[in-house]
Every structure is written in C-alpha cells, then in structure tokens.
Amino acid sequence: MLRVSLDRRLAFAALAVMTGLCGCSASQPPSDTAPTFAVTPFGVAASTSGAYTVTMYGPVLGVAQGLNTIEIVVTDEQTKPVDGLTISLVPWMPAMGHGTSATPQIGPQGSGRYVASDVALIMPGEWQLRAALTTDEDAVVTVELP
Amino acid sequence: MLSAPHAWGQACCAGASIVTPGRLGLHDFALVGTQLHASALVGSFDAFGNYAPRAPGTVEDDFEQDFYGAIRVFRRGQIALLVPLVETIRRAGTLTDAGGGLGDINLSARYDFLYAGQSRYVPGIGLLAGVTFPTGVPIESASDPLGAGATGIGAFQFNGGIAFEQTFGPWLVAASSIIAARTSRTVGVVSETLSPQLSILTTVAYVTRREIAFALSAAVTYEGDATINGAGADNSERLTVALTGGVTLPISDTWRAQFGLTWNPPLAGINTPAGAGLVWTLVHAWL
C-alpha cells in the first residue's frame, strides 16, 4: 500500500492553502486492504481560536455522493501533529438546513491523523464537515458535490 | 356550458396550491381529494448558480401522496388540511435505500375579499395563511444511511401571503406572493435558522366550453443565507424556479381530475436540486 508521509501531506496542504486549490485529485492507486486518500486535501480550516489546523483528504477518486471515508489531519500552531483528540464530525447542508442519518465513526491513526468512515453525503450541493476537536474548538471544511 | 366561477376554482387549484392545496371553487362547500406526485432528480444548481447533471451512479426518485380536505367556514373563507405520505428511493455508489412514511401535515386558510371577475377593474384578492407541523421524520432520524426514510423538515413552517386573480373571458390570470418562516433546528452541535422564504407564483389558465381548464404556472422561490450557531452561513441562499403545466378535467359536477407536469428548468437556480415529475389529482366536492 502506498502512503504519502505526513510531512509531504502537510506540505501539500500548505500549498493548497496558499494557492487556494482545495480540490480533490487522484494520484494514488487504490488499495484492497485499507482506504487510501488523495494527495491533495479537499479542504483546510483553522479551528475556532486558530490553535489547530484541520486538513481533510478525500478518497482517491474524490468525495462523492454516498458513504465516504475521509482522513482528518490535525496540527497545532507549530504545524506539529496533534494526537489524543476525541473528534466528532457532523456533515451539514446549510442551504437545506439538515444533516445526515449516519453518524461518522472516527478512529485515531497516529501522527495527527484520524480516519472518519460513514461520512454520508446524500445529495448534491454544498456540504459543511463540522469537526469538533474539543469543547471549545471546532473547524468547518466545505465540500461541493455536483 | 362554460361555468366561469367553477373554472376559476379549477384553474387556481391547478397552480396556486402552495398554501391552499385543496382550494374550494366558488360554489363548493367542502371537498376531499388526493394528489399523487412522482418526480426524479435530474441535476442540481450549486451555490453560484451553476447547473450540473445528476452524477453518474446516483438516483433520487421522490413520491408523495397527499390526502386533503377543505371546508368553507365563512361565506368567503375556507380552511384546508393536507396529510402527505412521502417515499424516496435514493442510490449512491453501491448503496440503494428506500423509505417513507407520514410527512409534515399542513393546515391552511384562505379568505377572499373579492373574487376574480366581480369587478371589471379590480382583481380578486385573497389572503393566505398556513402552518406546517413537523410530523414527518427529519433526515437525521431516518434509519437508513442515505436518509431515504426522511419525510419532513423537522421544523414548523408558518406561511402568509396574498393572492390576486382576474378573469378575461375564458382566461384566468393569477399571481400570489407567499412568505414562509421556519423555526430553528438544533441537531447536535449545529443550530440553524433558515432565512424567510419568499415565493411568487403566477398562473395563466384557459377554460374551454366543455369546462376543461389548461393551466401554466411559474413559481420562483428565494431565501437568503441561513444562520448557523448565530453566524451567517455564506453561500447558503437558495433560488428555485419551477414550471408546471396542467389540465383539469371535469368528470361530473362534483368530481374533477387534474394531470400535470412539473419541471425545474436547468436555467436558473441556486443551491437547489432540479427535477421533473408528474402530478395526478382527484377531487370530490360538495356543493
């Protein structure tokens, strides 16, 4: 299984933030054993106070309608990975005023990485992925589904 | 023989039924009816008004059976109750879900100060009001992962509006404006209030000598950005355009049937799905 190192991912994330490019791209071959994620994040957001940066990576073929598995990378102000968080993720559609019936399951992977499965994006349109990192810190990443 | 007053009611029922779904004709005392909807999602508009066809491998088919009744409460007033059953089939990737059940029940009222055609120069004027109760299942409470079991919005909706209509021989022209307010919803850490929604509906109908009415309607609905956790949610405004063509067939003095086609043209919209569908209505009225 090919995996890109966290440092390389963070470099891509920083590049994406600087250039405003937050689309998905496919650059890794699919794996039969574990989910692999696109090299380029589909979204980056600072937490409420700016203490954390949340970077989200979608599947290699991109975030799509249906159940998705995504990777969430959390770093602090010194861009160091942050482990030990109990993250909850709420997919929300602001224009429609609703969330989803499925509750994302999130598991820590180490090195600041967390994998969220059952991220149900059930219809086309703009979705917010609202990640609660702590009681006071959350971050909102937006993704548009055609 | 052409019955103009009867035709007014039919033409308006064919189009202006957002707040008053089962509208009584001028000489009707009460009615009961059912309206069957079937529609398919064909595309959607994003937050910037760009249209995209439905993604490959995805399906959304929506069905609804409305059962309603209306009764005259004053000489010029009427109240109506609508009970919907809602079903959805949704497919995305390898998942296919289907679900449904009781939707959001609507209670509405209409008072006509002046009927169309009563004055040559002043159109008919009616006041509309309604409330929709969150009796359906909101999407977060659906039991399937794709939310096909959702049948309601999970909030109260209050409507108020004004309607104008006038007849010109066999033609009827109607326009109504409705504003809707939804109560806030809190789901987990998210508390959202949708912006008030403004709908403008225009209808042109033609009634033949055999009392067959043909109606074309255009509805434009707009709402501004929503508010989430006290802050404005950028790019959450919505614009929906819907066109409806329908025909009303009088079966007898007390029975009538309507057939219609609905379509969201891929020309204008913001943050809204676009679909096409069929509507079939059967109404029994008591004079």
Short mmCIF file of C-alpha atoms in Angstrom, two decimals:
data_model
loop_
_atom_site.label_atom_id
_atom_site.label_comp_id
_atom_site.label_asym_id
_atom_site.label_seq_id
_atom_site.Cartn_x
_atom_site.Cartn_y
_atom_site.Cartn_z
CA MET A 1 0.00 0.00 0.00
CA LEU A 2 1.33 3.36 -0.91
CA ARG A 3 1.07 6.09 1.62
CA VAL A 4 2.39 9.55 1.48
CA SER A 5 4.25 10.73 4.54
CA LEU A 6 2.56 13.18 6.87
CA ASP A 7 5.20 15.80 6.17
CA ARG A 8 4.56 15.57 2.47
CA ARG A 9 0.82 15.77 3.07
CA LEU A 10 1.23 18.86 5.21
CA ALA A 11 3.38 20.41 2.52
CA PHE A 12 0.60 19.80 0.01
CA ALA A 13 -1.92 21.21 2.47
CA ALA A 14 0.13 24.35 2.94
CA LEU A 15 0.48 24.68 -0.82
CA ALA A 16 -3.25 24.24 -1.23
CA VAL A 17 -3.96 26.95 1.32
CA MET A 18 -1.51 29.33 -0.29
CA THR A 19 -2.81 28.79 -3.79
CA GLY A 20 -6.45 28.41 -2.88
CA LEU A 21 -6.54 24.99 -4.52
CA CYS A 22 -8.57 22.65 -2.40
CA GLY A 23 -9.96 20.28 -4.99
CA CYS A 24 -9.51 16.55 -4.95
CA SER A 25 -7.05 14.81 -7.15
CA ALA A 26 -6.27 11.20 -7.75
CA SER A 27 -2.63 10.32 -7.60
CA GLN A 28 -2.53 7.10 -5.62
CA PRO A 29 -3.57 3.66 -6.77
CA PRO A 30 -6.49 2.13 -4.87
CA SER A 31 -5.82 -0.43 -2.19
CA ASP A 32 -7.83 -3.52 -1.34
CA THR A 33 -6.78 -3.57 2.30
CA ALA A 34 -7.30 -0.09 3.64
CA PRO A 35 -8.60 3.20 2.43
CA THR A 36 -6.14 5.40 0.65
CA PHE A 37 -6.60 9.08 0.28
CA ALA A 38 -5.93 11.74 -2.29
CA VAL A 39 -2.66 13.60 -2.02
CA THR A 40 -4.33 16.98 -2.27
CA PRO A 41 -6.76 17.88 0.51
CA PHE A 42 -10.25 18.92 -0.39
CA GLY A 43 -10.37 21.37 2.45
CA VAL A 44 -8.33 23.08 5.13
CA ALA A 45 -9.70 25.13 8.02
CA ALA A 46 -8.43 26.74 11.19
CA SER A 47 -10.19 25.94 14.45
CA THR A 48 -12.19 28.46 16.41
CA SER A 49 -9.22 30.10 18.14
CA GLY A 50 -6.68 29.25 15.49
CA ALA A 51 -4.94 26.82 17.81
CA TYR A 52 -5.45 23.91 15.42
CA THR A 53 -5.47 23.44 11.68
CA VAL A 54 -7.69 20.72 10.26
CA THR A 55 -6.91 19.29 6.85
CA MET A 56 -9.25 16.83 5.19
CA TYR A 57 -8.38 14.33 2.49
CA GLY A 58 -10.98 12.51 0.47
CA PRO A 59 -10.86 9.20 -1.34
CA VAL A 60 -8.52 8.91 -4.30
CA LEU A 61 -11.42 9.29 -6.70
CA GLY A 62 -12.76 12.27 -4.80
CA VAL A 63 -15.54 12.87 -2.30
CA ALA A 64 -18.81 11.68 -3.81
CA GLN A 65 -22.47 11.18 -3.02
CA GLY A 66 -22.96 8.27 -0.68
CA LEU A 67 -20.83 7.00 2.17
CA ASN A 68 -17.30 8.35 2.21
CA THR A 69 -14.21 7.62 4.23
CA ILE A 70 -12.04 10.64 4.78
CA GLU A 71 -8.83 11.38 6.58
CA ILE A 72 -8.58 14.27 9.02
CA VAL A 73 -5.14 15.61 9.87
CA VAL A 74 -4.86 17.92 12.89
CA THR A 75 -1.84 20.10 13.53
CA ASP A 76 -1.11 22.80 16.06
CA GLU A 77 0.18 26.31 15.54
CA GLN A 78 3.71 24.95 15.08
CA THR A 79 2.36 22.53 12.42
CA LYS A 80 3.06 19.61 14.74
CA PRO A 81 0.59 16.72 14.54
CA VAL A 82 -1.91 16.57 17.40
CA ASP A 83 -2.95 13.20 18.76
CA GLY A 84 -5.28 12.26 21.58
CA LEU A 85 -8.27 14.25 20.45
CA THR A 86 -11.80 12.86 20.58
CA ILE A 87 -13.11 14.25 17.35
CA SER A 88 -16.72 14.24 16.29
CA LEU A 89 -17.75 15.08 12.75
CA VAL A 90 -21.12 16.39 11.63
CA PRO A 91 -21.90 16.61 7.92
CA TRP A 92 -24.31 19.51 7.45
CA MET A 93 -26.04 21.08 4.46
CA PRO A 94 -26.51 24.77 5.29
CA ALA A 95 -28.80 25.63 2.40
CA MET A 96 -31.16 22.79 3.23
CA GLY A 97 -30.88 23.01 7.00
CA HIS A 98 -30.20 19.36 7.66
CA GLY A 99 -27.52 16.85 8.49
CA THR A 100 -27.45 13.14 7.85
CA SER A 101 -28.83 9.98 9.34
CA ALA A 102 -25.47 8.23 9.57
CA THR A 103 -23.04 9.17 12.33
CA PRO A 104 -19.41 9.23 11.19
CA GLN A 105 -17.15 6.82 13.06
CA ILE A 106 -13.73 8.28 13.79
CA GLY A 107 -10.62 6.39 14.71
CA PRO A 108 -7.15 7.77 15.55
CA GLN A 109 -4.32 6.61 13.32
CA GLY A 110 -1.41 8.39 15.00
CA SER A 111 0.77 11.23 13.76
CA GLY A 112 -2.19 13.60 13.94
CA ARG A 113 -4.24 11.50 11.55
CA TYR A 114 -7.83 10.43 12.18
CA VAL A 115 -9.93 8.42 9.77
CA ALA A 116 -13.68 9.07 9.59
CA SER A 117 -15.90 6.45 8.00
CA ASP A 118 -19.64 6.57 7.23
CA VAL A 119 -19.47 10.19 6.20
CA ALA A 120 -22.82 10.25 4.40
CA LEU A 121 -23.19 12.97 1.81
CA ILE A 122 -26.57 12.04 0.49
CA MET A 123 -27.35 14.66 -2.12
CA PRO A 124 -25.62 17.10 -4.45
CA GLY A 125 -24.80 20.56 -3.19
CA GLU A 126 -22.58 22.28 -0.68
CA TRP A 127 -21.82 20.36 2.50
CA GLN A 128 -20.08 21.50 5.63
CA LEU A 129 -18.00 18.95 7.50
CA ARG A 130 -18.05 20.32 11.03
CA ALA A 131 -15.29 18.79 13.11
CA ALA A 132 -15.49 19.31 16.87
CA LEU A 133 -11.97 18.90 18.25
CA THR A 134 -12.62 19.90 21.85
CA THR A 135 -15.49 21.51 23.68
CA ASP A 136 -14.27 24.93 22.55
CA GLU A 137 -12.55 24.22 19.28
CA ASP A 138 -14.18 23.25 16.04
CA ALA A 139 -13.35 23.65 12.40
CA VAL A 140 -15.59 23.71 9.36
CA VAL A 141 -14.50 22.42 5.97
CA THR A 142 -16.74 22.86 2.95
CA VAL A 143 -17.08 20.48 0.04
CA GLU A 144 -19.25 20.84 -3.05
CA LEU A 145 -20.82 17.78 -4.64
CA PRO A 146 -22.07 18.09 -8.23
CA MET B 1 -71.72 25.16 -20.84
CA LEU B 2 -68.84 27.18 -19.62
CA SER B 3 -69.11 27.85 -15.94
CA ALA B 4 -66.74 30.66 -15.28
CA PRO B 5 -66.93 30.69 -11.47
CA HIS B 6 -66.29 26.95 -11.38
CA ALA B 7 -63.42 27.40 -13.77
CA TRP B 8 -61.78 29.99 -11.53
CA GLY B 9 -61.51 27.49 -8.77
CA GLN B 10 -60.18 24.79 -11.05
CA ALA B 11 -57.52 26.99 -12.58
CA CYS B 12 -56.33 28.18 -9.23
CA CYS B 13 -56.23 24.66 -7.83
CA ALA B 14 -54.06 23.68 -10.77
CA GLY B 15 -51.41 26.17 -9.84
CA ALA B 16 -51.84 28.24 -6.73
CA SER B 17 -51.82 25.44 -4.21
CA ILE B 18 -48.72 26.12 -2.17
CA VAL B 19 -50.61 27.40 0.83
CA THR B 20 -54.12 26.21 0.00
CA PRO B 21 -53.66 22.82 -1.62
CA GLY B 22 -57.29 21.86 -1.87
CA ARG B 23 -58.98 25.06 -2.84
CA LEU B 24 -62.74 25.26 -2.90
CA GLY B 25 -64.43 26.53 -6.03
CA LEU B 26 -66.81 29.43 -5.73
CA HIS B 27 -69.86 27.20 -5.21
CA ASP B 28 -68.15 24.36 -3.35
CA PHE B 29 -68.99 23.88 0.32
CA ALA B 30 -66.39 21.23 1.00
CA LEU B 31 -64.06 18.87 -0.82
CA VAL B 32 -61.76 15.95 -0.31
CA GLY B 33 -59.02 14.97 -2.67
CA THR B 34 -55.82 13.14 -3.28
CA GLN B 35 -52.80 14.27 -5.19
CA LEU B 36 -50.10 11.86 -6.32
CA HIS B 37 -46.62 13.11 -7.15
CA ALA B 38 -43.75 11.26 -8.76
CA SER B 39 -40.52 13.01 -9.65
CA ALA B 40 -36.93 12.24 -10.46
CA LEU B 41 -33.84 14.26 -9.74
CA VAL B 42 -32.08 15.18 -12.96
CA GLY B 43 -29.48 17.67 -11.77
CA SER B 44 -28.73 20.43 -9.32
CA PHE B 45 -27.55 24.01 -9.01
CA ASP B 46 -24.58 24.87 -6.83
CA ALA B 47 -24.13 27.88 -4.56
CA PHE B 48 -23.08 30.04 -7.51
CA GLY B 49 -25.92 29.10 -9.82
CA ASN B 50 -24.01 26.62 -11.93
CA TYR B 51 -26.07 23.67 -13.14
CA ALA B 52 -24.69 20.13 -13.18
CA PRO B 53 -26.49 16.99 -14.32
CA ARG B 54 -27.04 14.21 -11.82
CA ALA B 55 -23.78 12.45 -11.00
CA PRO B 56 -23.29 9.04 -12.65
CA GLY B 57 -24.40 6.20 -10.40
CA THR B 58 -26.75 8.33 -8.35
CA VAL B 59 -30.54 8.17 -8.34
CA GLU B 60 -33.19 10.03 -6.41
CA ASP B 61 -36.85 9.31 -7.08
CA ASP B 62 -39.45 11.01 -4.93
CA PHE B 63 -43.07 10.03 -4.46
CA GLU B 64 -45.80 11.69 -2.47
CA GLN B 65 -49.48 11.01 -1.88
CA ASP B 66 -51.35 13.95 -0.45
CA PHE B 67 -54.75 13.47 1.12
CA TYR B 68 -56.60 16.67 1.80
CA GLY B 69 -59.90 18.16 2.69
CA ALA B 70 -61.26 21.69 2.70
CA ILE B 71 -64.40 23.24 4.09
CA ARG B 72 -65.98 26.66 3.84
CA VAL B 73 -66.09 28.36 7.22
CA PHE B 74 -67.43 31.72 6.23
CA ARG B 75 -69.02 32.82 3.02
CA ARG B 76 -65.62 33.85 1.72
CA GLY B 77 -63.32 31.80 3.88
CA GLN B 78 -62.08 28.24 3.76
CA ILE B 79 -59.71 26.04 5.71
CA ALA B 80 -57.86 23.00 4.44
CA LEU B 81 -55.92 20.13 5.94
CA LEU B 82 -53.31 18.21 3.99
CA VAL B 83 -51.81 14.91 5.12
CA PRO B 84 -48.89 13.73 2.98
CA LEU B 85 -47.27 10.35 2.67
CA VAL B 86 -43.72 10.61 1.35
CA GLU B 87 -41.43 7.98 -0.16
CA THR B 88 -37.90 8.27 -1.50
CA ILE B 89 -35.62 5.93 -3.41
CA ARG B 90 -32.00 7.04 -3.30
CA ARG B 91 -28.94 5.39 -4.78
CA ALA B 92 -25.32 6.43 -4.47
CA GLY B 93 -22.45 4.19 -5.41
CA THR B 94 -23.21 0.66 -4.29
CA LEU B 95 -25.88 1.73 -1.80
CA THR B 96 -29.58 1.86 -2.54
CA ASP B 97 -32.06 2.89 0.14
CA ALA B 98 -35.80 3.29 0.11
CA GLY B 99 -38.04 4.62 2.80
CA GLY B 100 -41.03 6.73 3.59
CA GLY B 101 -43.98 7.43 5.82
CA LEU B 102 -46.09 10.24 7.14
CA GLY B 103 -44.84 13.65 6.08
CA ASP B 104 -45.38 17.12 7.52
CA ILE B 105 -49.09 17.88 7.95
CA ASN B 106 -50.27 21.25 6.70
CA LEU B 107 -53.21 23.34 7.89
CA SER B 108 -54.11 26.33 5.77
CA ALA B 109 -56.72 29.01 5.36
CA ARG B 110 -57.81 31.39 2.66
CA TYR B 111 -60.11 34.37 2.74
CA ASP B 112 -61.27 36.01 -0.47
CA PHE B 113 -62.16 39.64 -0.03
CA LEU B 114 -63.05 39.92 -3.68
CA TYR B 115 -63.46 37.19 -6.25
CA ALA B 116 -61.97 37.33 -9.71
CA GLY B 117 -64.41 38.85 -12.17
CA GLN B 118 -66.51 40.59 -9.53
CA SER B 119 -65.06 43.88 -10.61
CA ARG B 120 -64.00 44.70 -14.11
CA TYR B 121 -61.03 46.66 -12.91
CA VAL B 122 -60.11 45.32 -9.50
CA PRO B 123 -58.78 41.77 -9.43
CA GLY B 124 -59.85 39.21 -6.93
CA ILE B 125 -57.91 39.50 -3.68
CA GLY B 126 -57.36 36.72 -1.19
CA LEU B 127 -55.36 36.37 1.98
CA LEU B 128 -53.50 33.12 2.60
CA ALA B 129 -52.17 31.65 5.80
CA GLY B 130 -50.89 28.27 6.81
CA VAL B 131 -48.81 26.27 9.21
CA THR B 132 -46.90 23.06 8.54
CA PHE B 133 -46.30 20.79 11.51
CA PRO B 134 -43.13 18.70 11.85
CA THR B 135 -44.99 15.40 11.90
CA GLY B 136 -42.60 13.77 9.44
CA VAL B 137 -39.27 12.14 10.14
CA PRO B 138 -36.33 14.57 9.79
CA ILE B 139 -33.38 13.27 7.89
CA GLU B 140 -31.22 12.90 10.99
CA SER B 141 -33.76 10.44 12.41
CA ALA B 142 -34.00 8.27 9.31
CA SER B 143 -32.86 4.71 9.85
CA ASP B 144 -31.02 4.25 6.57
CA PRO B 145 -27.61 5.76 5.80
CA LEU B 146 -28.77 7.63 2.71
CA GLY B 147 -31.67 9.23 4.57
CA ALA B 148 -34.35 7.87 2.24
CA GLY B 149 -36.61 7.42 5.25
CA ALA B 150 -36.80 11.17 5.83
CA THR B 151 -40.28 12.56 5.32
CA GLY B 152 -40.17 16.00 6.90
CA ILE B 153 -38.04 19.07 7.55
CA GLY B 154 -38.05 18.82 11.34
CA ALA B 155 -39.37 22.34 11.93
CA PHE B 156 -42.60 24.27 11.99
CA GLN B 157 -43.26 26.39 8.94
CA PHE B 158 -45.58 29.38 9.03
CA ASN B 159 -46.89 30.86 5.79
CA GLY B 160 -48.67 34.08 4.97
CA GLY B 161 -49.49 35.54 1.61
CA ILE B 162 -51.72 37.45 -0.71
CA ALA B 163 -53.24 36.31 -3.96
CA PHE B 164 -54.60 38.24 -6.92
CA GLU B 165 -56.58 36.82 -9.81
CA GLN B 166 -58.69 38.14 -12.63
CA THR B 167 -60.69 36.66 -15.46
CA PHE B 168 -60.66 37.85 -19.04
CA GLY B 169 -63.35 35.88 -20.83
CA PRO B 170 -62.17 32.26 -20.77
CA TRP B 171 -58.76 33.27 -19.44
CA LEU B 172 -57.72 33.50 -15.83
CA VAL B 173 -54.55 35.20 -14.68
CA ALA B 174 -53.41 34.72 -11.11
CA ALA B 175 -50.44 35.83 -9.06
CA SER B 176 -49.66 35.20 -5.45
CA SER B 177 -46.85 36.03 -3.09
CA ILE B 178 -46.16 33.96 -0.03
CA ILE B 179 -43.61 34.34 2.72
CA ALA B 180 -42.65 31.40 4.88
CA ALA B 181 -40.76 31.32 8.17
CA ARG B 182 -39.26 28.15 9.59
CA THR B 183 -38.45 27.61 13.24
CA SER B 184 -34.86 26.94 14.25
CA ARG B 185 -33.46 23.43 14.37
CA THR B 186 -30.78 22.15 16.69
CA VAL B 187 -29.06 18.91 15.78
CA GLY B 188 -26.08 18.04 17.93
CA VAL B 189 -23.70 20.98 17.86
CA VAL B 190 -25.48 22.69 14.98
CA SER B 191 -28.31 25.16 15.49
CA GLU B 192 -29.63 26.54 12.24
CA THR B 193 -32.30 29.04 11.32
CA LEU B 194 -33.25 29.20 7.68
CA SER B 195 -33.93 32.62 6.22
CA PRO B 196 -37.54 33.58 5.50
CA GLN B 197 -38.57 32.22 2.14
CA LEU B 198 -40.40 34.29 -0.47
CA SER B 199 -42.41 32.59 -3.18
CA ILE B 200 -44.02 34.23 -6.17
CA LEU B 201 -46.38 32.16 -8.23
CA THR B 202 -48.02 33.18 -11.48
CA THR B 203 -50.61 31.17 -13.34
CA VAL B 204 -52.35 31.58 -16.67
CA ALA B 205 -55.30 29.31 -17.34
CA TYR B 206 -57.70 28.84 -20.22
CA VAL B 207 -61.09 27.22 -19.79
CA THR B 208 -62.85 25.61 -22.74
CA ARG B 209 -66.60 25.45 -23.33
CA ARG B 210 -66.50 21.88 -22.01
CA GLU B 211 -65.05 23.19 -18.74
CA ILE B 212 -61.67 21.70 -19.41
CA ALA B 213 -59.05 24.01 -17.95
CA PHE B 214 -55.45 24.25 -19.12
CA ALA B 215 -53.01 25.99 -16.81
CA LEU B 216 -49.39 27.03 -16.98
CA SER B 217 -47.68 28.14 -13.78
CA ALA B 218 -44.28 29.51 -12.92
CA ALA B 219 -43.06 29.64 -9.35
CA VAL B 220 -39.94 31.39 -8.12
CA THR B 221 -38.81 30.79 -4.55
CA TYR B 222 -35.96 32.64 -2.88
CA GLU B 223 -34.45 32.66 0.57
CA GLY B 224 -31.34 34.40 1.86
CA ASP B 225 -28.40 32.97 3.74
CA ALA B 226 -29.19 30.80 6.72
CA THR B 227 -27.84 31.40 10.21
CA ILE B 228 -25.80 28.67 11.89
CA ASN B 229 -24.82 28.92 15.54
CA GLY B 230 -25.56 32.64 15.45
CA ALA B 231 -23.45 33.46 12.42
CA GLY B 232 -24.46 33.89 8.81
CA ALA B 233 -23.70 30.88 6.63
CA ASP B 234 -22.17 32.25 3.45
CA ASN B 235 -23.38 30.84 0.14
CA SER B 236 -26.44 29.19 1.67
CA GLU B 237 -29.06 31.26 -0.15
CA ARG B 238 -31.48 29.36 -2.33
CA LEU B 239 -33.33 30.08 -5.56
CA THR B 240 -35.72 27.61 -7.14
CA VAL B 241 -37.66 28.01 -10.35
CA ALA B 242 -40.45 25.58 -11.13
CA LEU B 243 -42.73 25.36 -14.15
CA THR B 244 -45.98 23.44 -14.11
CA GLY B 245 -48.35 22.61 -16.92
CA GLY B 246 -51.65 21.03 -16.11
CA VAL B 247 -55.11 20.20 -17.33
CA THR B 248 -58.28 19.88 -15.29
CA LEU B 249 -60.98 17.52 -16.49
CA PRO B 250 -64.48 17.77 -15.02
CA ILE B 251 -65.75 14.24 -14.51
CA SER B 252 -69.09 15.39 -13.16
CA ASP B 253 -70.50 18.33 -11.24
CA THR B 254 -68.79 17.08 -8.10
CA TRP B 255 -65.76 15.16 -9.35
CA ARG B 256 -62.77 16.55 -11.16
CA ALA B 257 -59.36 15.23 -12.10
CA GLN B 258 -56.13 17.05 -12.82
CA PHE B 259 -52.97 15.97 -14.58
CA GLY B 260 -49.80 17.95 -14.55
CA LEU B 261 -46.12 18.01 -15.37
CA THR B 262 -43.58 19.79 -13.21
CA TRP B 263 -40.08 20.79 -14.21
CA ASN B 264 -37.19 22.73 -12.79
CA PRO B 265 -35.56 24.12 -15.94
CA PRO B 266 -31.74 23.98 -15.92
CA LEU B 267 -31.62 27.72 -16.48
CA ALA B 268 -31.79 29.34 -13.08
CA GLY B 269 -31.31 28.15 -9.55
CA ILE B 270 -29.05 28.39 -6.52
CA ASN B 271 -28.38 25.60 -4.04
CA THR B 272 -31.29 23.57 -5.24
CA PRO B 273 -31.96 20.22 -6.84
CA ALA B 274 -33.64 20.13 -10.22
CA GLY B 275 -36.14 17.51 -11.20
CA ALA B 276 -39.06 16.61 -13.39
CA GLY B 277 -42.25 14.95 -12.35
CA LEU B 278 -45.86 14.05 -12.79
CA VAL B 279 -48.85 15.09 -10.70
CA TRP B 280 -52.27 13.45 -10.70
CA THR B 281 -55.16 14.82 -8.66
CA LEU B 282 -58.67 13.61 -7.96
CA VAL B 283 -61.12 15.84 -6.14
CA HIS B 284 -64.67 15.33 -4.91
CA ALA B 285 -66.56 18.44 -3.93
CA TRP B 286 -69.87 19.05 -2.19
CA LEU B 287 -71.86 21.98 -3.49
#
